[in-house]
PDB file of C-alpha atoms in Angstrom:
ATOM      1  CA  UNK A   1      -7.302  64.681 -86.079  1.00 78.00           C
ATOM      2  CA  UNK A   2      -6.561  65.007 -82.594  1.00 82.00           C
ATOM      3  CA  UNK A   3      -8.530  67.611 -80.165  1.00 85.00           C
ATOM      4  CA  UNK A   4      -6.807  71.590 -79.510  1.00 86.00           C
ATOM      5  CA  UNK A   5      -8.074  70.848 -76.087  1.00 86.00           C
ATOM      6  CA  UNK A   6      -7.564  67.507 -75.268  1.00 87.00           C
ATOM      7  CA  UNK A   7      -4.794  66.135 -77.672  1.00 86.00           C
ATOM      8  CA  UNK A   8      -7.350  62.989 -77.667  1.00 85.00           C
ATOM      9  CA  UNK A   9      -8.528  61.925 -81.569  1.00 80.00           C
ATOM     10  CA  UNK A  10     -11.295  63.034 -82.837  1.00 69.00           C
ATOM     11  CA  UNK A  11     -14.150  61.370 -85.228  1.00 69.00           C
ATOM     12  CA  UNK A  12     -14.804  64.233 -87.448  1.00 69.00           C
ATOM     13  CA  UNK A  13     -18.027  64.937 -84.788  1.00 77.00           C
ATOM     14  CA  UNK A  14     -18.515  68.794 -84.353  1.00 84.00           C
ATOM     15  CA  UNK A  15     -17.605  68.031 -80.075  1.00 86.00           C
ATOM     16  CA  UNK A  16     -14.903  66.510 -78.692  1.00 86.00           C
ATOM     17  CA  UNK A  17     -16.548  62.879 -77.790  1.00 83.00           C
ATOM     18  CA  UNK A  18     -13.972  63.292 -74.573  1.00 87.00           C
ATOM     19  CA  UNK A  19     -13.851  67.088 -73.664  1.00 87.00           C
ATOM     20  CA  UNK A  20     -16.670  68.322 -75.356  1.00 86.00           C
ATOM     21  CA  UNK A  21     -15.173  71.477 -76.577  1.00 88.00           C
ATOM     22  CA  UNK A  22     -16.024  72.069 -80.279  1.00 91.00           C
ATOM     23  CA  UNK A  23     -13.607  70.141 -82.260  1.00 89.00           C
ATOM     24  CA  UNK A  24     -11.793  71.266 -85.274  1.00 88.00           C
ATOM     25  CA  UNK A  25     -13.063  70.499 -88.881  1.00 86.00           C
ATOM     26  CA  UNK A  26     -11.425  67.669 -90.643  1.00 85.00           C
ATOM     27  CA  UNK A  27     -11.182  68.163 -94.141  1.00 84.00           C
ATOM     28  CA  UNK A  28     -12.761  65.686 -96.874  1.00 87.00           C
ATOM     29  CA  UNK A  29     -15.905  65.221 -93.609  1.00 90.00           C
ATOM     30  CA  UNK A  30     -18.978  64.458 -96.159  1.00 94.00           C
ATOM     31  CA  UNK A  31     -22.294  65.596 -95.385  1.00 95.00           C
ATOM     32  CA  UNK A  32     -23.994  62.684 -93.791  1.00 95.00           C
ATOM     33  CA  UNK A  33     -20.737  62.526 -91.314  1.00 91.00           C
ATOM     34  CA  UNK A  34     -21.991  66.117 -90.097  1.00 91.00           C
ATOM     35  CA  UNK A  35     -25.184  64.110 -89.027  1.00 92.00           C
ATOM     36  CA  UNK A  36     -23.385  60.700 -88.330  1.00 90.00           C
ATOM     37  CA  UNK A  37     -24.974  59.810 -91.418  1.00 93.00           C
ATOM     38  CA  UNK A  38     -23.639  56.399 -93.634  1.00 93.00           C
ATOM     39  CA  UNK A  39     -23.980  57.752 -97.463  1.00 95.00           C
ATOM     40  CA  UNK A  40     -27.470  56.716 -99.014  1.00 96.00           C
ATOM     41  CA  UNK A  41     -30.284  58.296-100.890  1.00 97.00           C
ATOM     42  CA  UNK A  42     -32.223  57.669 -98.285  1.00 97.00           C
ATOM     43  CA  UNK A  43     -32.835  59.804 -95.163  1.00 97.00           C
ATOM     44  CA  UNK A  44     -35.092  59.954 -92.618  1.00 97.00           C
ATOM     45  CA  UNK A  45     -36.044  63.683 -92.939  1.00 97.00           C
ATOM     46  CA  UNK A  46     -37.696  64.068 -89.697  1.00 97.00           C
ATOM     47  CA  UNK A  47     -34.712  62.837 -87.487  1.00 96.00           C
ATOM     48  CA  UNK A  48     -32.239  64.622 -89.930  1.00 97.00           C
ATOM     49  CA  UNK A  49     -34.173  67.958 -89.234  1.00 97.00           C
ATOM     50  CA  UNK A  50     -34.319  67.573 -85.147  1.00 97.00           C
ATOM     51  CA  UNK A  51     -30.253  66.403 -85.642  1.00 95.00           C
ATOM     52  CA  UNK A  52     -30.227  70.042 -87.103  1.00 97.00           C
ATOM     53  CA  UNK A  53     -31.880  72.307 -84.950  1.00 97.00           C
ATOM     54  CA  UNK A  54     -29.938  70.597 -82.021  1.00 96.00           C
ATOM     55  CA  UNK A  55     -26.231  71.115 -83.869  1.00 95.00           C
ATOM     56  CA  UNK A  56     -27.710  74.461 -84.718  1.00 96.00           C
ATOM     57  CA  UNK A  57     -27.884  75.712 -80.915  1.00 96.00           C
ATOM     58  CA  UNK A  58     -24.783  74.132 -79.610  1.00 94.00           C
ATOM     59  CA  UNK A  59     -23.136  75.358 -82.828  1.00 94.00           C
ATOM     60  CA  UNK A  60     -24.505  78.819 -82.759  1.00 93.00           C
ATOM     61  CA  UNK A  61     -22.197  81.733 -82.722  1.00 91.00           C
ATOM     62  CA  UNK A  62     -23.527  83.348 -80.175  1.00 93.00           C
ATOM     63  CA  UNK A  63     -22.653  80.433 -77.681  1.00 92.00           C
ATOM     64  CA  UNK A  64     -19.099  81.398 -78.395  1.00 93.00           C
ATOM     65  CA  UNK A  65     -18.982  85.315 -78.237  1.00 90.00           C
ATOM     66  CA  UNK A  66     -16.897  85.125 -75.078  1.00 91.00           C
ATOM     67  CA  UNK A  67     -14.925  81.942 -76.679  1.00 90.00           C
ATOM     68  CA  UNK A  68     -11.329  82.324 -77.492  1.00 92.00           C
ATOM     69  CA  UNK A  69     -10.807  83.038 -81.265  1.00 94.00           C
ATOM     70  CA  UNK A  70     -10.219  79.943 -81.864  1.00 93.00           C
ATOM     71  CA  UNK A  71     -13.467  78.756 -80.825  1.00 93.00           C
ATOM     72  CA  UNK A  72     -15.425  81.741 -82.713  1.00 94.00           C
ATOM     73  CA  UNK A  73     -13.676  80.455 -86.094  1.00 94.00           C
ATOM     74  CA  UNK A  74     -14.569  76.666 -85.547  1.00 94.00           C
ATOM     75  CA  UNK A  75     -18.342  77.700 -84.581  1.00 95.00           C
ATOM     76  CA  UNK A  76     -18.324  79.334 -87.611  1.00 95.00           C
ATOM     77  CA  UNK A  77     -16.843  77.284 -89.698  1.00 94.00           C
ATOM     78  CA  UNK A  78     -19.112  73.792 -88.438  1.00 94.00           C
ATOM     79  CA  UNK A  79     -22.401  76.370 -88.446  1.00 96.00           C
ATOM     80  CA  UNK A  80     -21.348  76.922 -91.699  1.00 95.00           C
ATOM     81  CA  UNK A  81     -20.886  73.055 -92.765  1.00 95.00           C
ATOM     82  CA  UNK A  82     -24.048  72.177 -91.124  1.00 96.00           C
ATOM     83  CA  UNK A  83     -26.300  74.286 -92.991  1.00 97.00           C
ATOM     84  CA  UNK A  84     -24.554  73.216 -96.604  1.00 97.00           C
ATOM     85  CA  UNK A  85     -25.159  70.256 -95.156  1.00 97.00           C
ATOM     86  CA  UNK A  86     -28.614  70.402 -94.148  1.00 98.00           C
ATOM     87  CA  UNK A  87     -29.672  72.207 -97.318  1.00 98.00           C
ATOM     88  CA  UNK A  88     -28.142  69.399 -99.063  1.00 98.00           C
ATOM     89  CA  UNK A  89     -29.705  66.023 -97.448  1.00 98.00           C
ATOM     90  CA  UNK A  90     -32.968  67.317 -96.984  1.00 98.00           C
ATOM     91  CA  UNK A  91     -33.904  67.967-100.436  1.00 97.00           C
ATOM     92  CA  UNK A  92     -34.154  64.559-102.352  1.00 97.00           C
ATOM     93  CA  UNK A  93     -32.400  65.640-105.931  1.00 97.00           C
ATOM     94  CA  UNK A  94     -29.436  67.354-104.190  1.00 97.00           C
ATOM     95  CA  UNK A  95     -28.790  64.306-101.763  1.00 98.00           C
ATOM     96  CA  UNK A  96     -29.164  62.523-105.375  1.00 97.00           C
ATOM     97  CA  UNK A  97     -26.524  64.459-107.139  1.00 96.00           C
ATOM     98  CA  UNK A  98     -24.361  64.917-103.841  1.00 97.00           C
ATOM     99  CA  UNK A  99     -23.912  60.873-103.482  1.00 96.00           C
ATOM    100  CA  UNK A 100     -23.071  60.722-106.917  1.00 95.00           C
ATOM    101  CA  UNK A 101     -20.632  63.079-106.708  1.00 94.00           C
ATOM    102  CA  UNK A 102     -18.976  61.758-103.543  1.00 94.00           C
ATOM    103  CA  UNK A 103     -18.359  58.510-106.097  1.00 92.00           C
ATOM    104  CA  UNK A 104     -16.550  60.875-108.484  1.00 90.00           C
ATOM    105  CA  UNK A 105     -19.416  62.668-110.592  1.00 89.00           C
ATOM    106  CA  UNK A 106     -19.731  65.830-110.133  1.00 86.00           C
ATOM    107  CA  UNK A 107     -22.719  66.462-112.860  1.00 84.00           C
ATOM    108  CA  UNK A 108     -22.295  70.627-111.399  1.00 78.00           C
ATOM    109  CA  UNK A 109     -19.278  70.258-114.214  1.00 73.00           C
ATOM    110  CA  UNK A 110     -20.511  71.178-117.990  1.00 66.00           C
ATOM    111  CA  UNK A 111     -17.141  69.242-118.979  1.00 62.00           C
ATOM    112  CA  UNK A 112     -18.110  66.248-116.917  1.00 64.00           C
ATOM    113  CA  UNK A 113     -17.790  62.981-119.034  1.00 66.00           C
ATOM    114  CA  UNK A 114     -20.957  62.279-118.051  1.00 63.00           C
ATOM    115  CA  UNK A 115     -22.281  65.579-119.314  1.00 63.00           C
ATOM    116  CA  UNK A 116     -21.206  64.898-122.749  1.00 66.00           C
ATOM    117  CA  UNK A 117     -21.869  61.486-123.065  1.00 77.00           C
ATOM    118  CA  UNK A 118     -25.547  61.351-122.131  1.00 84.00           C
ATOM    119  CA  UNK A 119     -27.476  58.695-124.773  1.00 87.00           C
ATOM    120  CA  UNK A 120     -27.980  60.025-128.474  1.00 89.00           C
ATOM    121  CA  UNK A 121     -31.916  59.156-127.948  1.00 91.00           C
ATOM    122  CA  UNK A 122     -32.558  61.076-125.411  1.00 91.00           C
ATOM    123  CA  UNK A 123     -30.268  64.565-126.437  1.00 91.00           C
ATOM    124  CA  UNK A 124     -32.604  63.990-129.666  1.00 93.00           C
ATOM    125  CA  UNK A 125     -35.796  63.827-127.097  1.00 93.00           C
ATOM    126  CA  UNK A 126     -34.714  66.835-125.546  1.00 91.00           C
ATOM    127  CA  UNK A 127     -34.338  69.069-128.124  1.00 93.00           C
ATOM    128  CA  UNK A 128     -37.871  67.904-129.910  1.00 95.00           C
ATOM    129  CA  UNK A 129     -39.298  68.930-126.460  1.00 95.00           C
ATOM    130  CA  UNK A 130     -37.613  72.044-126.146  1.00 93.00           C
ATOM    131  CA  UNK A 131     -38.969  73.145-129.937  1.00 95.00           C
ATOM    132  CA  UNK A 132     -41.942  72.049-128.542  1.00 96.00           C
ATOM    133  CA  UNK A 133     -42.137  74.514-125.517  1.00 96.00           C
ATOM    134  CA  UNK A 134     -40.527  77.336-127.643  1.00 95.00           C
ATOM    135  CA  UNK A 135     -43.508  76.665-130.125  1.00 95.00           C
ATOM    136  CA  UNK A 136     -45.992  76.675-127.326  1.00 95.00           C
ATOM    137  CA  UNK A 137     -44.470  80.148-125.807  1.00 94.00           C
ATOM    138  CA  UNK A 138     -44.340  82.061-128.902  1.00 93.00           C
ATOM    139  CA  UNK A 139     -47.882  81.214-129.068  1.00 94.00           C
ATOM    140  CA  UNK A 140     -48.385  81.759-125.679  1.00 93.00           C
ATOM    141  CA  UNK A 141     -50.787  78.336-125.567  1.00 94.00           C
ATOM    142  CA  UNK A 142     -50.775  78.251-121.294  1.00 93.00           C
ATOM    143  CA  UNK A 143     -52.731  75.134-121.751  1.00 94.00           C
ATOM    144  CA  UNK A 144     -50.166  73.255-124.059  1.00 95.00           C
ATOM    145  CA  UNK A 145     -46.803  74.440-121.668  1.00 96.00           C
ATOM    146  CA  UNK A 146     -48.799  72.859-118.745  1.00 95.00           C
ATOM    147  CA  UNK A 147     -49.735  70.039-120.166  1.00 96.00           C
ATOM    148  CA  UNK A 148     -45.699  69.272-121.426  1.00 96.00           C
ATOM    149  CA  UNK A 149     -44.748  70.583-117.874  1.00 97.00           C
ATOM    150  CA  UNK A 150     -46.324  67.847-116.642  1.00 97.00           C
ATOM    151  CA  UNK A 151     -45.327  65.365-118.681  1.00 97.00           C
ATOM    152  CA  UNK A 152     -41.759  66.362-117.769  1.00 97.00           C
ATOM    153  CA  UNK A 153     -42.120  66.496-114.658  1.00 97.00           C
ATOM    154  CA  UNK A 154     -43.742  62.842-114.834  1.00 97.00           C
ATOM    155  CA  UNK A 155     -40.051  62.202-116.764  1.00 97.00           C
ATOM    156  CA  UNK A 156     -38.147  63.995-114.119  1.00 97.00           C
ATOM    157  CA  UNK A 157     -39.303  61.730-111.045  1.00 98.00           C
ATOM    158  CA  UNK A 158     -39.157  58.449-112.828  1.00 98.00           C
ATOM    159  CA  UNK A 159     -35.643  59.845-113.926  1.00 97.00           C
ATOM    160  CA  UNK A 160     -34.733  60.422-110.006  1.00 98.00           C
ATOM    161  CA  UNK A 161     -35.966  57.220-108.644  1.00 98.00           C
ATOM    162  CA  UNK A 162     -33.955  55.369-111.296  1.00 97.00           C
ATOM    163  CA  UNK A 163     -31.046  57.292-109.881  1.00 97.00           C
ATOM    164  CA  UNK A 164     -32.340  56.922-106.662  1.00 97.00           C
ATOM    165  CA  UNK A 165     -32.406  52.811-106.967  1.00 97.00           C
ATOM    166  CA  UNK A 166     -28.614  52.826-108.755  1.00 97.00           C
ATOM    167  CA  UNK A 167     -27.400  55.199-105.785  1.00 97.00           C
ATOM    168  CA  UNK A 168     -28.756  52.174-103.765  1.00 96.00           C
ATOM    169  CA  UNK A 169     -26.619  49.372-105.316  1.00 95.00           C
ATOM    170  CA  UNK A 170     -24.051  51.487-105.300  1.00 94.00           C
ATOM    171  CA  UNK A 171     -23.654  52.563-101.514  1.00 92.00           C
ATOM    172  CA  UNK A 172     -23.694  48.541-100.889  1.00 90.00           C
ATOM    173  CA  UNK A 173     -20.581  48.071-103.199  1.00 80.00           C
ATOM    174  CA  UNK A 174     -18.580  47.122-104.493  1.00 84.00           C
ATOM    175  CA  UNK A 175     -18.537  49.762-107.214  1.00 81.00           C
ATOM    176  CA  UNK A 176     -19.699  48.750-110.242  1.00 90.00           C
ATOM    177  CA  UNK A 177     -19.021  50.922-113.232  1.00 92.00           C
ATOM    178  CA  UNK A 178     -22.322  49.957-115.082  1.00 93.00           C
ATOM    179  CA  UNK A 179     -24.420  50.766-112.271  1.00 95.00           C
ATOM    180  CA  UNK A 180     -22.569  54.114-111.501  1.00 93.00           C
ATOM    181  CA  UNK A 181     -23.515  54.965-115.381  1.00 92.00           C
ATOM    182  CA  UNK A 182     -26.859  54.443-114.815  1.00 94.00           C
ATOM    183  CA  UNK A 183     -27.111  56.524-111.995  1.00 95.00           C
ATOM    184  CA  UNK A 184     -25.189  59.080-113.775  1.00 93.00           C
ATOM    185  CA  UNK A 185     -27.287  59.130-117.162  1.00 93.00           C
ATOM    186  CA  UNK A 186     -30.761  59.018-114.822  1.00 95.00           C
ATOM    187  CA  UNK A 187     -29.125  62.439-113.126  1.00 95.00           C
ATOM    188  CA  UNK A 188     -28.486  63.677-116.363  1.00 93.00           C
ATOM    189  CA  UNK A 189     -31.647  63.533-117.533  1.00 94.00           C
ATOM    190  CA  UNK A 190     -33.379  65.020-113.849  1.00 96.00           C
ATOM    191  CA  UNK A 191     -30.959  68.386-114.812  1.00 93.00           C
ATOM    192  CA  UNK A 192     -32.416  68.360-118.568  1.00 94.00           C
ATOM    193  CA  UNK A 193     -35.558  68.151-117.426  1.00 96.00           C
ATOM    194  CA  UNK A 194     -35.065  70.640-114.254  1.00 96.00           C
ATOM    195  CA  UNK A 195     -34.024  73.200-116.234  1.00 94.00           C
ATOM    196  CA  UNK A 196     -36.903  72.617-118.817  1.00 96.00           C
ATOM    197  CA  UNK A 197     -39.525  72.930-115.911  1.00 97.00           C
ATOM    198  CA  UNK A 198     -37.234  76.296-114.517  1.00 96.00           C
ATOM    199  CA  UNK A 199     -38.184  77.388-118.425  1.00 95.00           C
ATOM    200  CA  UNK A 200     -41.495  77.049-117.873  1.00 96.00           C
ATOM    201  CA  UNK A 201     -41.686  78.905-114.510  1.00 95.00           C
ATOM    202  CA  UNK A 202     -40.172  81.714-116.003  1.00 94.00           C
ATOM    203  CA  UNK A 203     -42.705  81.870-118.773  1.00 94.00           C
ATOM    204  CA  UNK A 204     -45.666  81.852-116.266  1.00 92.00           C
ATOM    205  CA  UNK A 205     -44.106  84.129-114.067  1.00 91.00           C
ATOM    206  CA  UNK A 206     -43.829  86.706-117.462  1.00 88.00           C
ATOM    207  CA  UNK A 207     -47.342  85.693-118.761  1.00 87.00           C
ATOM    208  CA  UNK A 208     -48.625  86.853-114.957  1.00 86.00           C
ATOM    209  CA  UNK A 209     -46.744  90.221-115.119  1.00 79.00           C
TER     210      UNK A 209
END
């Protein structure tokens, strides 16, 4: 995409590297482009979060209140991007499920392939836990829902480091559909298991009421 201002190209950076106005946003720019970023599960929060709060004042809206229109749209729009972006990397599980998805997965989807193809085993794992915790509730046995919240949770970060390490192999290619299955089944099972731990929040949060 070339610059408004300059007609020179741009590199999908929020500033014109040769005018420095605020350059327009090109469509399909990834998350980790925001923040000059190469696509990995790994990010080096504290640089990522100083990246942000400097984008954040040049970007800020109210640098641009006596902008052209033009300008006020695009501060929006990359103030916008940055923050989706931001919330994204910094959090380890989103990056997770965000690189996948930038390989085609999008586990967000119920209908996803991946979604309904998760391992026999574990959907049978998964539902003995969940009669497990619906047991313990109806009981209301604290001690028992914290000690399989735990466990779970014990689950859930093995589960995300496994995806973690695939997301690795991956991002040095070539693709290989094998590893990207991996990855994909180990995400799987971190959104089972999130949503089991959500369960038991929302059981602790009743039993405190």
């Amino acid at each position: 995409m070339k610059c408004w201002n300059c007609d020179k190209a741009s590199e999908g950076s929020p500033f014109c590297g040769a005018c420095g106005k605020i350059a327009g946003r090109i469509a399909g720019t990834t998350h980790f482009a925001i923040f000059g970023l190469p696509p990995s599960p790994d990010v080096e929060l504290a640089a990522l979060e100083r990246q942000y709060r400097e984008l954040s004042l040049r970007l800020h809206p109210d640098r641009f209140a006596q902008a052209e229109a033009r300008e006020r749209r695009l501060s929006l729009e990359h103030t916008t991007a940055l923050n989706e972006a931001y919330k994204t990397l910094k959090d380890a599980t989103r990056r997770a499920f965000y690189l996948l998805s930038l390989h085609g997965v999008d586990l967000d989807r119920e209908d996803t392939a991946a979604q309904k193809n998760m391992p026999l085993e574990f959907l049978e794992e998964v539902m003995e836990l969940r009669e497990a915790l619906d047991g313990a509730m109806e009981t209301k046995d604290q001690a028992r829902v914290q000690a399989m919240a735990r466990d779970v949770e014990g689950k859930r970060s093995a589960a995300l480091q496994e995806a973690v390490e695939s997301l690795r192999v991956l991002e040095k290619g070539p693709v290989d559909e094998a590893v990207l299955k991996k990855a994909s089944h180990a995400l799987g099972r971190v959104r089972y298991f999130t949503r089991f731990l959500e369960q038991v929040d929302a059981f602790e949060e009743e039993m405190l009421a």
